[in-house]
Amino acid sequence: EKQGFKHFMLKEIYEQPGVVRASLEAYLDSEWTPDSPSNPVRLGLPDRFYEELEHIQIVACGTSWHAGLVGCYLLEQLAEIPTQVHYASEFRYAPTPLMPNTLTIGVTQSGETADTLSALEMEKRRRLDREPKFAARMLGITNRTDSTLGHMVSDLIDTRAGIEIGVAATKTFSAQLVAFYCLALDLAVRRRTLTPERLGAIVEGLRQLPAQIEAILEVQERYIGELSHQFAETQDFIFLGRGINYPIALEGALKLKEISYIHAEGYPAGEMKHGPIALLDAKVPVVAIAVPGLVYEKVLSNAQEAKARDAQLIGVTAMNDDHAAEVFDDQLPIPTVDELLSPLLTVIPVQFLAYHIAAHRGLDVDQPRNLAKSVTVE
Ligand code: M6R
């Protein structure tokens, strides 16, 4: 049931505040305050997961791989655990040399993606009969606990987004991000890598996200709907981001190509001058994610380099950012938040943009050509 929305994808975009709220309620102790001595996170994972943990490796495909990249950033920056993210299809045939005390996380909303399943299977197999420090520790992050993954891995984080029908993943991505925020915080508390003040600020910031996503949905849909008319003939798009928003640039590009069939590339903004800048001219719009934080100034100057090549510049920026207003032709504003929490907000405008461009072109948004909801062949 589309409940009055034109497409399932649009309905699922609108479900995100509720999904994020429900996941936070499930994984975070609602009574917890910064004065509480306890761990605010409740993932219900067994103790053996945490013992002498030295490395994490994440395997996934597509949008779930992008969630893994955000997860990697969080696990390294918050919990200080060396983490690697692999495309499942690559890891399967060229795995990292076996590392001890390693947690392997498979991220798949469907729990049926063949590449991800076979990468996990291989990892399990090569760790059989090894000394205890090499024993497999596997965690699945999935939206379908009754899936093949659910039966293969004994420990799961259930992302609780409800069934997603649109082929383009939206709400399940947000739910995967919440799972990674909570896992990274859980590990950070256990490893004592955060000050109590920082921990309190992040938990408080997470709790505010659902209302902030609601605010973006309310303000932006009309604007982006109208903006998308300008791209009726556009053939290429570039998405730029840095740091924790680099994966959001990749996600914006993937959403757009998947449902609008426009060629789009996501790049870490600083890499643009090392080649892709040659693509730019007035016909190639550039979407840059430039929110306050560590890399803000750098992204703005990378965006300016694009502007000097006549590219139309669209910025996902903080609200009331006058400095950014001077740089960008169009702004898709989000509330000002800690940069670390921003992906759950910056992803909304790029989802909307992809949706509206595709819908405006009259395409079958929920069932794009050549794609299936889950890819069950390797
Ligand atoms: O079910 P999974 O999360 O394992 O699916 C992985 C990819 O096939 C999937 O994310 C794909 O990239 C989406 N259609 C993206 O919107």
mmCIF file of C-alpha atoms and ligand atoms in Angstrom:
data_model
loop_
_atom_site.group_PDB
_atom_site.id
_atom_site.type_symbol
_atom_site.label_atom_id
_atom_site.label_comp_id
_atom_site.label_asym_id
_atom_site.label_seq_id
_atom_site.Cartn_x
_atom_site.Cartn_y
_atom_site.Cartn_z
ATOM 1 C CA GLU A 1 0.000 0.000 0.000
ATOM 2 C CA LYS A 2 1.432 3.339 -1.028
ATOM 3 C CA GLN A 3 -0.742 5.265 1.425
ATOM 4 C CA GLY A 4 -1.334 8.147 -0.968
ATOM 5 C CA PHE A 5 2.305 8.478 -2.077
ATOM 6 C CA LYS A 6 3.004 8.298 -5.782
ATOM 7 C CA HIS A 7 5.743 5.704 -5.332
ATOM 8 C CA PHE A 8 6.928 3.344 -2.616
ATOM 9 C CA MET A 9 10.301 5.057 -2.665
ATOM 10 C CA LEU A 10 8.732 8.368 -1.683
ATOM 11 C CA LYS A 11 6.722 6.695 1.067
ATOM 12 C CA GLU A 12 9.885 5.012 2.339
ATOM 13 C CA ILE A 13 11.800 8.306 2.311
ATOM 14 C CA TYR A 14 9.030 9.733 4.497
ATOM 15 C CA GLU A 15 9.177 6.771 6.866
ATOM 16 C CA GLN A 16 12.737 7.576 7.889
ATOM 17 C CA PRO A 17 12.036 9.720 10.965
ATOM 18 C CA GLY A 18 9.922 6.886 12.383
ATOM 19 C CA VAL A 19 12.504 4.256 11.483
ATOM 20 C CA VAL A 20 15.355 6.171 13.097
ATOM 21 C CA ARG A 21 13.223 6.842 16.186
ATOM 22 C CA ALA A 22 12.250 3.175 16.543
ATOM 23 C CA SER A 23 15.832 1.951 16.102
ATOM 24 C CA LEU A 24 17.166 4.404 18.657
ATOM 25 C CA GLU A 25 14.458 3.327 21.075
ATOM 26 C CA ALA A 26 15.421 -0.282 20.523
ATOM 27 C CA TYR A 27 19.184 0.100 20.950
ATOM 28 C CA LEU A 28 19.565 3.006 23.383
ATOM 29 C CA ASP A 29 18.454 3.025 26.989
ATOM 30 C CA SER A 30 15.818 5.779 27.076
ATOM 31 C CA GLU A 31 16.461 6.412 30.776
ATOM 32 C CA TRP A 32 20.162 6.981 30.235
ATOM 33 C CA THR A 33 21.534 10.438 30.982
ATOM 34 C CA PRO A 34 25.127 11.681 30.796
ATOM 35 C CA ASP A 35 25.329 11.225 34.581
ATOM 36 C CA SER A 36 24.483 7.529 34.361
ATOM 37 C CA PRO A 37 27.533 5.356 34.946
ATOM 38 C CA SER A 38 26.196 2.608 32.647
ATOM 39 C CA ASN A 39 26.525 1.955 28.929
ATOM 40 C CA PRO A 40 23.619 3.616 27.055
ATOM 41 C CA VAL A 41 23.697 0.999 24.279
ATOM 42 C CA ARG A 42 21.760 -2.268 24.392
ATOM 43 C CA LEU A 43 22.575 -4.463 21.423
ATOM 44 C CA GLY A 44 22.345 -7.773 23.228
ATOM 45 C CA LEU A 45 25.566 -9.138 21.711
ATOM 46 C CA PRO A 46 27.494 -11.835 23.573
ATOM 47 C CA ASP A 47 30.591 -10.932 25.598
ATOM 48 C CA ARG A 48 32.873 -12.992 23.360
ATOM 49 C CA PHE A 49 32.319 -10.354 20.671
ATOM 50 C CA TYR A 50 34.115 -7.760 22.663
ATOM 51 C CA GLU A 51 36.939 -9.791 24.221
ATOM 52 C CA GLU A 52 40.348 -8.719 22.957
ATOM 53 C CA LEU A 53 38.784 -7.325 19.833
ATOM 54 C CA GLU A 54 41.490 -5.885 17.595
ATOM 55 C CA HIS A 55 40.025 -5.464 14.113
ATOM 56 C CA ILE A 56 36.724 -5.191 12.350
ATOM 57 C CA GLN A 57 36.069 -6.042 8.725
ATOM 58 C CA ILE A 58 32.833 -5.147 6.995
ATOM 59 C CA VAL A 59 31.554 -6.836 3.836
ATOM 60 C CA ALA A 60 28.578 -5.591 1.837
ATOM 61 C CA CYS A 61 27.352 -4.463 -1.587
ATOM 62 C CA GLY A 62 25.766 -1.310 -2.971
ATOM 63 C CA THR A 63 24.014 0.928 -0.506
ATOM 64 C CA SER A 64 24.843 -1.424 2.354
ATOM 65 C CA TRP A 65 28.520 -0.977 1.447
ATOM 66 C CA HIS A 66 28.031 2.783 1.754
ATOM 67 C CA ALA A 67 26.528 2.256 5.209
ATOM 68 C CA GLY A 68 29.629 0.172 5.951
ATOM 69 C CA LEU A 69 31.868 3.098 4.972
ATOM 70 C CA VAL A 70 30.060 5.384 7.422
ATOM 71 C CA GLY A 71 30.312 2.578 9.978
ATOM 72 C CA CYS A 72 34.061 2.304 9.408
ATOM 73 C CA TYR A 73 34.472 6.016 10.027
ATOM 74 C CA LEU A 74 32.518 5.755 13.286
ATOM 75 C CA LEU A 75 34.251 2.617 14.532
ATOM 76 C CA GLU A 76 37.670 4.113 13.903
ATOM 77 C CA GLN A 77 36.984 7.653 15.084
ATOM 78 C CA LEU A 78 34.779 6.860 18.096
ATOM 79 C CA ALA A 79 35.972 3.451 19.239
ATOM 80 C CA GLU A 80 39.499 3.523 17.786
ATOM 81 C CA ILE A 81 39.230 0.059 16.252
ATOM 82 C CA PRO A 82 41.067 -0.462 12.962
ATOM 83 C CA THR A 83 38.310 -1.267 10.465
ATOM 84 C CA GLN A 84 38.247 -2.245 6.812
ATOM 85 C CA VAL A 85 35.310 -2.180 4.422
ATOM 86 C CA HIS A 86 35.216 -4.553 1.473
ATOM 87 C CA TYR A 87 32.957 -5.068 -1.478
ATOM 88 C CA ALA A 88 31.726 -8.574 -0.744
ATOM 89 C CA SER A 89 32.347 -9.644 -4.360
ATOM 90 C CA GLU A 90 35.999 -8.594 -4.091
ATOM 91 C CA PHE A 91 36.644 -9.922 -0.600
ATOM 92 C CA ARG A 92 35.306 -13.315 -1.592
ATOM 93 C CA TYR A 93 38.208 -13.937 -4.007
ATOM 94 C CA ALA A 94 40.917 -11.706 -2.503
ATOM 95 C CA PRO A 95 40.444 -11.726 1.255
ATOM 96 C CA THR A 96 42.654 -9.836 3.672
ATOM 97 C CA PRO A 97 45.302 -12.129 5.179
ATOM 98 C CA LEU A 98 43.800 -13.767 8.229
ATOM 99 C CA MET A 99 43.891 -11.430 11.227
ATOM 100 C CA PRO A 100 43.386 -12.552 14.827
ATOM 101 C CA ASN A 101 40.620 -11.282 17.136
ATOM 102 C CA THR A 102 38.620 -9.952 14.229
ATOM 103 C CA LEU A 103 34.921 -9.279 14.019
ATOM 104 C CA THR A 104 33.411 -9.694 10.548
ATOM 105 C CA ILE A 105 30.229 -7.745 9.895
ATOM 106 C CA GLY A 106 27.997 -8.588 6.944
ATOM 107 C CA VAL A 107 25.615 -5.766 6.085
ATOM 108 C CA THR A 108 22.658 -6.653 3.868
ATOM 109 C CA GLN A 109 19.152 -5.289 4.170
ATOM 110 C CA SER A 110 17.625 -8.282 2.361
ATOM 111 C CA GLY A 111 19.866 -10.888 3.939
ATOM 112 C CA GLU A 112 19.833 -12.583 0.513
ATOM 113 C CA THR A 113 22.618 -10.895 -1.463
ATOM 114 C CA ALA A 114 24.657 -13.752 -2.893
ATOM 115 C CA ASP A 115 27.996 -11.917 -2.905
ATOM 116 C CA THR A 116 27.661 -10.951 0.747
ATOM 117 C CA LEU A 117 26.540 -14.417 1.799
ATOM 118 C CA SER A 118 29.368 -16.150 -0.004
ATOM 119 C CA ALA A 119 31.972 -13.737 1.367
ATOM 120 C CA LEU A 120 30.758 -14.508 4.889
ATOM 121 C CA GLU A 121 30.680 -18.239 4.154
ATOM 122 C CA MET A 122 34.267 -18.126 2.915
ATOM 123 C CA GLU A 123 35.374 -16.193 5.989
ATOM 124 C CA LYS A 124 33.689 -18.697 8.291
ATOM 125 C CA ARG A 125 35.221 -21.625 6.448
ATOM 126 C CA ARG A 126 38.790 -20.362 6.438
ATOM 127 C CA ARG A 127 38.645 -19.772 10.192
ATOM 128 C CA LEU A 128 37.418 -23.302 11.017
ATOM 129 C CA ASP A 129 39.818 -25.426 13.090
ATOM 130 C CA ARG A 130 42.205 -22.535 13.708
ATOM 131 C CA GLU A 131 43.589 -21.515 17.089
ATOM 132 C CA PRO A 132 41.049 -19.686 19.260
ATOM 133 C CA LYS A 133 42.300 -16.192 18.463
ATOM 134 C CA PHE A 134 41.414 -16.815 14.798
ATOM 135 C CA ALA A 135 37.932 -18.198 15.522
ATOM 136 C CA ALA A 136 35.203 -16.575 13.427
ATOM 137 C CA ARG A 137 33.187 -13.847 15.112
ATOM 138 C CA MET A 138 30.374 -12.915 12.777
ATOM 139 C CA LEU A 139 27.722 -10.260 13.036
ATOM 140 C CA GLY A 140 24.926 -9.623 10.558
ATOM 141 C CA ILE A 141 23.235 -6.262 10.182
ATOM 142 C CA THR A 142 19.999 -6.929 8.329
ATOM 143 C CA ASN A 143 16.418 -5.877 7.884
ATOM 144 C CA ARG A 144 15.257 -9.483 7.427
ATOM 145 C CA THR A 145 16.205 -11.657 10.361
ATOM 146 C CA ASP A 146 14.294 -14.552 8.757
ATOM 147 C CA SER A 147 16.611 -14.490 5.718
ATOM 148 C CA THR A 148 19.454 -16.759 4.611
ATOM 149 C CA LEU A 149 21.874 -14.447 6.441
ATOM 150 C CA GLY A 150 19.690 -14.687 9.535
ATOM 151 C CA HIS A 151 20.148 -18.458 9.532
ATOM 152 C CA MET A 152 23.831 -18.351 8.683
ATOM 153 C CA VAL A 153 25.045 -15.973 11.385
ATOM 154 C CA SER A 154 24.137 -16.471 15.016
ATOM 155 C CA ASP A 155 24.323 -12.812 16.039
ATOM 156 C CA LEU A 156 22.335 -10.094 14.354
ATOM 157 C CA ILE A 157 21.401 -6.488 14.640
ATOM 158 C CA ASP A 158 17.845 -6.245 13.350
ATOM 159 C CA THR A 159 17.494 -2.898 11.613
ATOM 160 C CA ARG A 160 13.700 -2.796 12.076
ATOM 161 C CA ALA A 161 12.936 -0.543 9.112
ATOM 162 C CA GLY A 162 9.895 -2.530 8.005
ATOM 163 C CA ILE A 163 9.731 -4.068 4.539
ATOM 164 C CA GLU A 164 11.233 -1.881 1.841
ATOM 165 C CA ILE A 165 9.619 -2.248 -1.565
ATOM 166 C CA GLY A 166 11.334 0.392 -3.708
ATOM 167 C CA VAL A 167 14.404 -1.123 -5.365
ATOM 168 C CA ALA A 168 16.385 1.944 -4.318
ATOM 169 C CA ALA A 169 17.262 1.496 -0.661
ATOM 170 C CA THR A 170 16.383 4.509 1.497
ATOM 171 C CA LYS A 171 14.938 3.778 4.921
ATOM 172 C CA THR A 172 16.979 0.593 5.317
ATOM 173 C CA PHE A 173 20.149 2.653 4.747
ATOM 174 C CA SER A 174 19.168 5.052 7.544
ATOM 175 C CA ALA A 175 18.427 2.111 9.813
ATOM 176 C CA GLN A 176 21.839 0.573 9.020
ATOM 177 C CA LEU A 177 23.487 3.862 9.946
ATOM 178 C CA VAL A 178 21.705 3.896 13.311
ATOM 179 C CA ALA A 179 22.950 0.342 13.915
ATOM 180 C CA PHE A 180 26.527 1.474 13.249
ATOM 181 C CA TYR A 181 26.202 4.554 15.482
ATOM 182 C CA CYS A 182 25.062 2.331 18.313
ATOM 183 C CA LEU A 183 27.694 -0.340 17.715
ATOM 184 C CA ALA A 184 30.466 2.278 17.593
ATOM 185 C CA LEU A 185 29.193 3.909 20.786
ATOM 186 C CA ASP A 186 28.891 0.539 22.500
ATOM 187 C CA LEU A 187 32.500 -0.263 21.668
ATOM 188 C CA ALA A 188 33.667 3.235 22.555
ATOM 189 C CA VAL A 189 32.126 2.925 26.024
ATOM 190 C CA ARG A 190 33.701 -0.491 26.576
ATOM 191 C CA ARG A 191 37.096 0.689 25.352
ATOM 192 C CA ARG A 192 36.795 4.025 27.159
ATOM 193 C CA THR A 193 37.745 6.046 24.127
ATOM 194 C CA LEU A 194 35.256 8.899 24.680
ATOM 195 C CA THR A 195 34.993 11.450 27.450
ATOM 196 C CA PRO A 196 31.661 11.340 29.312
ATOM 197 C CA GLU A 197 30.865 14.782 27.848
ATOM 198 C CA ARG A 198 31.425 13.629 24.281
ATOM 199 C CA LEU A 199 29.404 10.471 24.835
ATOM 200 C CA GLY A 200 26.556 12.510 26.345
ATOM 201 C CA ALA A 201 26.617 14.960 23.449
ATOM 202 C CA ILE A 202 26.485 12.199 20.833
ATOM 203 C CA VAL A 203 23.605 10.365 22.525
ATOM 204 C CA GLU A 204 21.714 13.646 22.877
ATOM 205 C CA GLY A 205 22.449 14.473 19.224
ATOM 206 C CA LEU A 206 21.186 11.070 18.089
ATOM 207 C CA ARG A 207 17.930 11.552 19.990
ATOM 208 C CA GLN A 208 17.287 14.802 18.130
ATOM 209 C CA LEU A 209 17.782 13.323 14.672
ATOM 210 C CA PRO A 210 14.228 12.040 14.011
ATOM 211 C CA ALA A 211 12.719 15.514 14.498
ATOM 212 C CA GLN A 212 15.482 17.030 12.368
ATOM 213 C CA ILE A 213 14.822 14.564 9.540
ATOM 214 C CA GLU A 214 11.127 15.485 9.780
ATOM 215 C CA ALA A 215 12.043 19.150 9.437
ATOM 216 C CA ILE A 216 14.079 18.485 6.277
ATOM 217 C CA LEU A 217 11.263 16.451 4.730
ATOM 218 C CA GLU A 218 8.810 19.215 5.427
ATOM 219 C CA VAL A 219 10.879 22.043 4.013
ATOM 220 C CA GLN A 220 12.620 20.480 1.059
ATOM 221 C CA GLU A 221 10.280 18.357 -0.952
ATOM 222 C CA ARG A 222 8.685 21.213 -2.914
ATOM 223 C CA TYR A 223 11.927 22.992 -3.513
ATOM 224 C CA ILE A 224 13.744 19.900 -4.738
ATOM 225 C CA GLY A 225 10.712 18.935 -6.810
ATOM 226 C CA GLU A 226 10.961 22.224 -8.658
ATOM 227 C CA LEU A 227 14.734 22.201 -8.882
ATOM 228 C CA SER A 228 14.650 18.778 -10.512
ATOM 229 C CA HIS A 229 12.878 20.218 -13.589
ATOM 230 C CA GLN A 230 16.163 21.854 -14.518
ATOM 231 C CA PHE A 231 17.754 18.469 -15.024
ATOM 232 C CA ALA A 232 15.363 17.085 -17.625
ATOM 233 C CA GLU A 233 18.181 16.881 -20.190
ATOM 234 C CA THR A 234 21.179 16.460 -17.887
ATOM 235 C CA GLN A 235 23.414 13.505 -18.699
ATOM 236 C CA ASP A 236 26.053 13.596 -15.965
ATOM 237 C CA PHE A 237 26.184 14.567 -12.319
ATOM 238 C CA ILE A 238 29.046 14.721 -9.844
ATOM 239 C CA PHE A 239 28.559 14.316 -6.087
ATOM 240 C CA LEU A 240 31.291 15.486 -3.740
ATOM 241 C CA GLY A 241 31.800 14.922 -0.034
ATOM 242 C CA ARG A 242 34.638 14.400 2.388
ATOM 243 C CA GLY A 243 35.146 12.560 5.645
ATOM 244 C CA ILE A 244 31.992 11.024 7.000
ATOM 245 C CA ASN A 245 29.989 12.552 4.148
ATOM 246 C CA TYR A 246 32.078 11.010 1.391
ATOM 247 C CA PRO A 247 29.907 7.849 1.534
ATOM 248 C CA ILE A 248 26.832 10.073 1.258
ATOM 249 C CA ALA A 249 28.226 11.499 -1.985
ATOM 250 C CA LEU A 250 28.594 7.911 -3.239
ATOM 251 C CA GLU A 251 25.074 7.121 -2.095
ATOM 252 C CA GLY A 252 23.643 10.201 -3.822
ATOM 253 C CA ALA A 253 25.322 9.173 -7.072
ATOM 254 C CA LEU A 254 24.147 5.560 -6.770
ATOM 255 C CA LYS A 255 20.542 6.594 -6.085
ATOM 256 C CA LEU A 256 20.555 8.906 -9.073
ATOM 257 C CA LYS A 257 22.014 6.430 -11.559
ATOM 258 C CA GLU A 258 19.854 3.604 -10.343
ATOM 259 C CA ILE A 259 16.477 5.266 -10.804
ATOM 260 C CA SER A 260 17.042 8.145 -13.247
ATOM 261 C CA TYR A 261 19.621 6.429 -15.510
ATOM 262 C CA ILE A 262 21.714 9.594 -15.415
ATOM 263 C CA HIS A 263 25.425 8.960 -15.224
ATOM 264 C CA ALA A 264 26.594 10.096 -11.805
ATOM 265 C CA GLU A 265 29.817 9.779 -9.890
ATOM 266 C CA GLY A 266 30.533 10.270 -6.248
ATOM 267 C CA TYR A 267 34.006 11.468 -5.333
ATOM 268 C CA PRO A 268 35.894 12.455 -2.235
ATOM 269 C CA ALA A 269 35.944 16.207 -2.925
ATOM 270 C CA GLY A 270 39.717 16.501 -2.593
ATOM 271 C CA GLU A 271 40.272 13.922 -5.342
ATOM 272 C CA MET A 272 38.414 15.900 -7.970
ATOM 273 C CA LYS A 273 41.433 17.929 -8.972
ATOM 274 C CA HIS A 274 43.329 14.691 -9.628
ATOM 275 C CA GLY A 275 41.355 13.890 -12.767
ATOM 276 C CA PRO A 276 37.578 14.135 -12.694
ATOM 277 C CA ILE A 277 37.678 17.921 -12.835
ATOM 278 C CA ALA A 278 38.405 17.497 -16.543
ATOM 279 C CA LEU A 279 34.777 16.359 -16.957
ATOM 280 C CA LEU A 280 33.310 19.599 -15.706
ATOM 281 C CA ASP A 281 31.565 22.254 -17.734
ATOM 282 C CA ALA A 282 28.243 24.072 -17.628
ATOM 283 C CA LYS A 283 26.415 20.860 -18.526
ATOM 284 C CA VAL A 284 27.578 18.874 -15.480
ATOM 285 C CA PRO A 285 25.909 19.856 -12.198
ATOM 286 C CA VAL A 286 27.916 19.266 -9.029
ATOM 287 C CA VAL A 287 26.281 18.430 -5.713
ATOM 288 C CA ALA A 288 28.619 19.079 -2.790
ATOM 289 C CA ILE A 289 27.966 18.162 0.821
ATOM 290 C CA ALA A 290 29.422 21.061 2.767
ATOM 291 C CA VAL A 291 28.274 21.029 6.371
ATOM 292 C CA PRO A 292 30.107 22.601 9.324
ATOM 293 C CA GLY A 293 32.967 20.537 10.701
ATOM 294 C CA LEU A 294 36.507 19.433 10.104
ATOM 295 C CA VAL A 295 36.401 19.451 6.301
ATOM 296 C CA TYR A 296 33.906 22.256 5.703
ATOM 297 C CA GLU A 297 36.356 24.854 4.366
ATOM 298 C CA LYS A 298 38.082 22.238 2.240
ATOM 299 C CA VAL A 299 34.828 21.133 0.603
ATOM 300 C CA LEU A 300 33.893 24.745 -0.081
ATOM 301 C CA SER A 301 37.181 25.381 -1.808
ATOM 302 C CA ASN A 302 36.813 22.155 -3.823
ATOM 303 C CA ALA A 303 33.317 23.347 -4.805
ATOM 304 C CA GLN A 304 34.746 26.664 -5.884
ATOM 305 C CA GLU A 305 37.171 24.860 -8.184
ATOM 306 C CA ALA A 306 34.118 23.285 -9.839
ATOM 307 C CA LYS A 307 32.413 26.653 -10.103
ATOM 308 C CA ALA A 308 35.395 28.065 -11.922
ATOM 309 C CA ARG A 309 34.622 25.453 -14.638
ATOM 310 C CA ASP A 310 31.060 26.839 -14.947
ATOM 311 C CA ALA A 311 29.439 23.854 -13.242
ATOM 312 C CA GLN A 312 26.045 24.452 -11.659
ATOM 313 C CA LEU A 313 26.732 24.063 -7.950
ATOM 314 C CA ILE A 314 24.208 22.607 -5.542
ATOM 315 C CA GLY A 315 25.162 22.520 -1.879
ATOM 316 C CA VAL A 316 23.830 20.355 0.896
ATOM 317 C CA THR A 317 24.649 22.900 3.583
ATOM 318 C CA ALA A 318 23.662 23.991 7.059
ATOM 319 C CA MET A 319 20.629 26.259 7.324
ATOM 320 C CA ASN A 320 21.424 29.965 7.324
ATOM 321 C CA ASP A 321 24.983 29.414 6.141
ATOM 322 C CA ASP A 322 25.619 32.731 4.414
ATOM 323 C CA HIS A 323 29.178 31.845 3.560
ATOM 324 C CA ALA A 324 28.000 28.771 1.635
ATOM 325 C CA ALA A 325 25.230 30.861 0.040
ATOM 326 C CA GLU A 326 27.914 32.874 -1.736
ATOM 327 C CA VAL A 327 29.412 29.734 -3.264
ATOM 328 C CA PHE A 328 26.396 27.637 -4.260
ATOM 329 C CA ASP A 329 23.804 28.344 -6.942
ATOM 330 C CA ASP A 330 21.247 26.314 -5.001
ATOM 331 C CA GLN A 331 21.236 25.230 -1.386
ATOM 332 C CA LEU A 332 19.542 22.206 0.147
ATOM 333 C CA PRO A 333 19.747 23.170 3.816
ATOM 334 C CA ILE A 334 19.752 20.879 6.827
ATOM 335 C CA PRO A 335 19.758 21.714 10.555
ATOM 336 C CA THR A 336 23.200 22.367 12.043
ATOM 337 C CA VAL A 337 24.454 19.277 13.865
ATOM 338 C CA ASP A 338 27.716 17.695 14.960
ATOM 339 C CA GLU A 339 29.405 16.664 11.707
ATOM 340 C CA LEU A 340 29.667 13.120 12.990
ATOM 341 C CA LEU A 341 25.861 12.827 13.061
ATOM 342 C CA SER A 342 25.246 14.644 9.788
ATOM 343 C CA PRO A 343 24.989 11.663 7.357
ATOM 344 C CA LEU A 344 21.507 10.812 8.611
ATOM 345 C CA LEU A 345 20.481 14.324 7.553
ATOM 346 C CA THR A 346 22.598 14.942 4.449
ATOM 347 C CA VAL A 347 21.323 11.751 2.848
ATOM 348 C CA ILE A 348 17.718 13.036 2.788
ATOM 349 C CA PRO A 349 18.212 15.791 0.168
ATOM 350 C CA VAL A 350 20.224 13.491 -2.108
ATOM 351 C CA GLN A 351 17.505 10.826 -1.906
ATOM 352 C CA PHE A 352 14.883 13.456 -2.722
ATOM 353 C CA LEU A 353 16.916 14.795 -5.612
ATOM 354 C CA ALA A 354 17.288 11.350 -7.184
ATOM 355 C CA TYR A 355 13.614 10.592 -6.616
ATOM 356 C CA HIS A 356 12.315 13.824 -8.125
ATOM 357 C CA ILE A 357 14.591 13.758 -11.142
ATOM 358 C CA ALA A 358 13.501 10.195 -11.923
ATOM 359 C CA ALA A 359 9.821 10.895 -11.239
ATOM 360 C CA HIS A 360 9.976 14.020 -13.374
ATOM 361 C CA ARG A 361 11.390 11.952 -16.221
ATOM 362 C CA GLY A 362 8.381 9.669 -15.888
ATOM 363 C CA LEU A 363 10.483 6.619 -15.025
ATOM 364 C CA ASP A 364 9.450 3.557 -13.079
ATOM 365 C CA VAL A 365 11.047 4.674 -9.836
ATOM 366 C CA ASP A 366 10.191 1.596 -7.795
ATOM 367 C CA GLN A 367 11.201 -0.935 -10.444
ATOM 368 C CA PRO A 368 14.143 0.504 -12.371
ATOM 369 C CA ARG A 369 15.304 -1.364 -15.462
ATOM 370 C CA ASN A 370 17.851 -4.165 -15.070
ATOM 371 C CA LEU A 371 17.585 -4.194 -11.271
ATOM 372 C CA ALA A 372 16.025 -6.472 -8.690
ATOM 373 C CA LYS A 373 15.443 -5.749 -5.019
ATOM 374 C CA SER A 374 17.909 -8.393 -4.022
ATOM 375 C CA VAL A 375 20.696 -9.752 -6.170
ATOM 376 C CA THR A 376 20.800 -13.474 -5.582
ATOM 377 C CA VAL A 377 23.466 -14.350 -8.137
ATOM 378 C CA GLU A 378 27.204 -13.828 -7.693
HETATM 379 O O1 M6R B 1 20.015 -6.396 0.278
HETATM 380 P P1 M6R B 1 21.385 -5.760 0.258
HETATM 381 O O2 M6R B 1 21.500 -4.651 1.245
HETATM 382 O O3 M6R B 1 22.473 -6.769 0.446
HETATM 383 O O4 M6R B 1 21.538 -5.161 -1.179
HETATM 384 C C1 M6R B 1 22.766 -4.673 -1.620
HETATM 385 C C2 M6R B 1 22.627 -3.932 -2.919
HETATM 386 O O5 M6R B 1 22.200 -4.780 -3.947
HETATM 387 C C3 M6R B 1 21.642 -2.779 -2.796
HETATM 388 O O6 M6R B 1 21.994 -1.907 -1.744
HETATM 389 C C4 M6R B 1 21.543 -1.969 -4.089
HETATM 390 O O7 M6R B 1 22.741 -1.303 -4.335
HETATM 391 C C5 M6R B 1 20.345 -1.042 -3.945
HETATM 392 N N1 M6R B 1 19.398 -1.246 -4.986
HETATM 393 C C6 M6R B 1 20.738 0.387 -3.792
HETATM 394 O O8 M6R B 1 19.662 1.269 -3.750
#
